[in-house]
Amino acid sequence: MKAKNRDQSLSDSRELDGSYDQLTDSVEDDFELSTVCHRPESMDKLQEQTKFTKKELQVLYRGFKNECPSGVVNEENFKNIYSQFFPQGDSSMYAHFLFEAFDTNKNGSVSFEDFVFGLSIILRGTINDRLNWAFNLYDLNKDGCITKEEMLDIMKSIYDMMGKYTYPTMQDDAPREHVESFFQKMDRNKDGVVTIEEFIESCKKDENIMQSMQLFDNVI
């Protein structure tokens, strides 16, 4: 039974990355078993659970497997990978918040499934799906509302990530000013926190936010 499960796992993995080759089957078995500690679910299941095609999933899996041969990525590796996209700044704190959002099981690692589920929402989800995901990112302690302190932490991490070269004349209080503007728009009942309802309603009325979300529609 164990051998059968192992063979099925290898088959699912190769179906995802399109790398199955009968000529090297026995060699790949030993190699993959020694390096991979997590195998993704089957192609059919991932297609059902996301809004990606088989070809898109294969492309995503090749990239993920190339960066994370073990099949999962921990926070430290996630930060290292993310920093490559923002060499001009310090992306470590924002990457921490992003990792927390992708790590839905809260087990300290992000699997390929975690990655594509989140990416599917960000790129292909409905407006409500995307806004719910963004709210969850900003709601750092997951208590159902966003405080000024949480939003300030997020904004500081974004400014740090973009770097002084991107904003050479940025004042130190710019993140706080951004937060005040955010709460002025979204905290409708002025109770000092932003709920999911206030967040979604305000975002939908903001033309700039809606346009920026549409930019993701054809990323992949």
PDB file of N, CA and C in Angstrom, residues 52 60 102 114-125 133 220:
ATOM      1  N   PHE A  52      -7.068  28.180 -12.379  1.00  0.00           N
ATOM      2  CA  PHE A  52      -5.975  28.034 -13.325  1.00  0.00           C
ATOM      3  C   PHE A  52      -6.213  26.827 -14.228  1.00  0.00           C
ATOM      4  N   LEU A  60       3.395  27.225 -13.172  1.00  0.00           N
ATOM      5  CA  LEU A  60       3.562  27.672 -11.788  1.00  0.00           C
ATOM      6  C   LEU A  60       4.337  26.647 -10.961  1.00  0.00           C
ATOM      7  N   PHE A 102      -0.351  33.719   3.149  1.00  0.00           N
ATOM      8  CA  PHE A 102      -0.325  32.493   2.344  1.00  0.00           C
ATOM      9  C   PHE A 102      -0.340  31.240   3.219  1.00  0.00           C
ATOM     10  N   ASP A 114      -0.984  25.917  -1.029  1.00  0.00           N
ATOM     11  CA  ASP A 114      -1.183  27.212  -0.358  1.00  0.00           C
ATOM     12  C   ASP A 114      -0.915  28.350  -1.334  1.00  0.00           C
ATOM     13  N   PHE A 115       0.186  28.207  -2.063  1.00  0.00           N
ATOM     14  CA  PHE A 115       0.627  29.243  -2.999  1.00  0.00           C
ATOM     15  C   PHE A 115      -0.397  29.471  -4.110  1.00  0.00           C
ATOM     16  N   VAL A 116      -0.849  28.401  -4.763  1.00  0.00           N
ATOM     17  CA  VAL A 116      -1.766  28.584  -5.898  1.00  0.00           C
ATOM     18  C   VAL A 116      -3.171  28.963  -5.447  1.00  0.00           C
ATOM     19  N   PHE A 117      -3.588  28.518  -4.258  1.00  0.00           N
ATOM     20  CA  PHE A 117      -4.899  28.931  -3.759  1.00  0.00           C
ATOM     21  C   PHE A 117      -4.926  30.447  -3.561  1.00  0.00           C
ATOM     22  N   GLY A 118      -3.872  30.974  -2.918  1.00  0.00           N
ATOM     23  CA  GLY A 118      -3.794  32.419  -2.708  1.00  0.00           C
ATOM     24  C   GLY A 118      -3.662  33.175  -4.010  1.00  0.00           C
ATOM     25  N   LEU A 119      -2.814  32.665  -4.898  1.00  0.00           N
ATOM     26  CA  LEU A 119      -2.590  33.329  -6.186  1.00  0.00           C
ATOM     27  C   LEU A 119      -3.853  33.325  -7.035  1.00  0.00           C
ATOM     28  N   SER A 120      -4.610  32.259  -6.952  1.00  0.00           N
ATOM     29  CA  SER A 120      -5.858  32.168  -7.713  1.00  0.00           C
ATOM     30  C   SER A 120      -6.843  33.246  -7.275  1.00  0.00           C
ATOM     31  N   ILE A 121      -6.898  33.506  -5.971  1.00  0.00           N
ATOM     32  CA  ILE A 121      -7.779  34.559  -5.461  1.00  0.00           C
ATOM     33  C   ILE A 121      -7.296  35.929  -5.910  1.00  0.00           C
ATOM     34  N   ILE A 122      -5.980  36.170  -5.765  1.00  0.00           N
ATOM     35  CA  ILE A 122      -5.419  37.473  -6.111  1.00  0.00           C
ATOM     36  C   ILE A 122      -5.578  37.780  -7.601  1.00  0.00           C
ATOM     37  N   LEU A 123      -5.348  36.785  -8.445  1.00  0.00           N
ATOM     38  CA  LEU A 123      -5.337  37.017  -9.892  1.00  0.00           C
ATOM     39  C   LEU A 123      -6.667  36.753 -10.584  1.00  0.00           C
ATOM     40  N   ARG A 124      -7.428  35.775 -10.074  1.00  0.00           N
ATOM     41  CA  ARG A 124      -8.640  35.359 -10.782  1.00  0.00           C
ATOM     42  C   ARG A 124      -9.914  35.443  -9.949  1.00  0.00           C
ATOM     43  N   GLY A 125      -9.787  35.819  -8.709  1.00  0.00           N
ATOM     44  CA  GLY A 125     -10.962  35.860  -7.847  1.00  0.00           C
ATOM     45  C   GLY A 125     -11.899  37.013  -8.178  1.00  0.00           C
ATOM     46  N   TRP A 133      -9.233  38.872   0.744  1.00  0.00           N
ATOM     47  CA  TRP A 133      -7.856  38.418   0.899  1.00  0.00           C
ATOM     48  C   TRP A 133      -6.977  39.582   1.367  1.00  0.00           C
ATOM     49  N   ILE A 220      -1.210  36.119 -15.704  1.00  0.00           N
ATOM     50  CA  ILE A 220      -0.732  34.799 -16.152  1.00  0.00           C
ATOM     51  C   ILE A 220      -1.467  34.390 -17.421  1.00  0.00           C
TER      52      ILE A 220
END
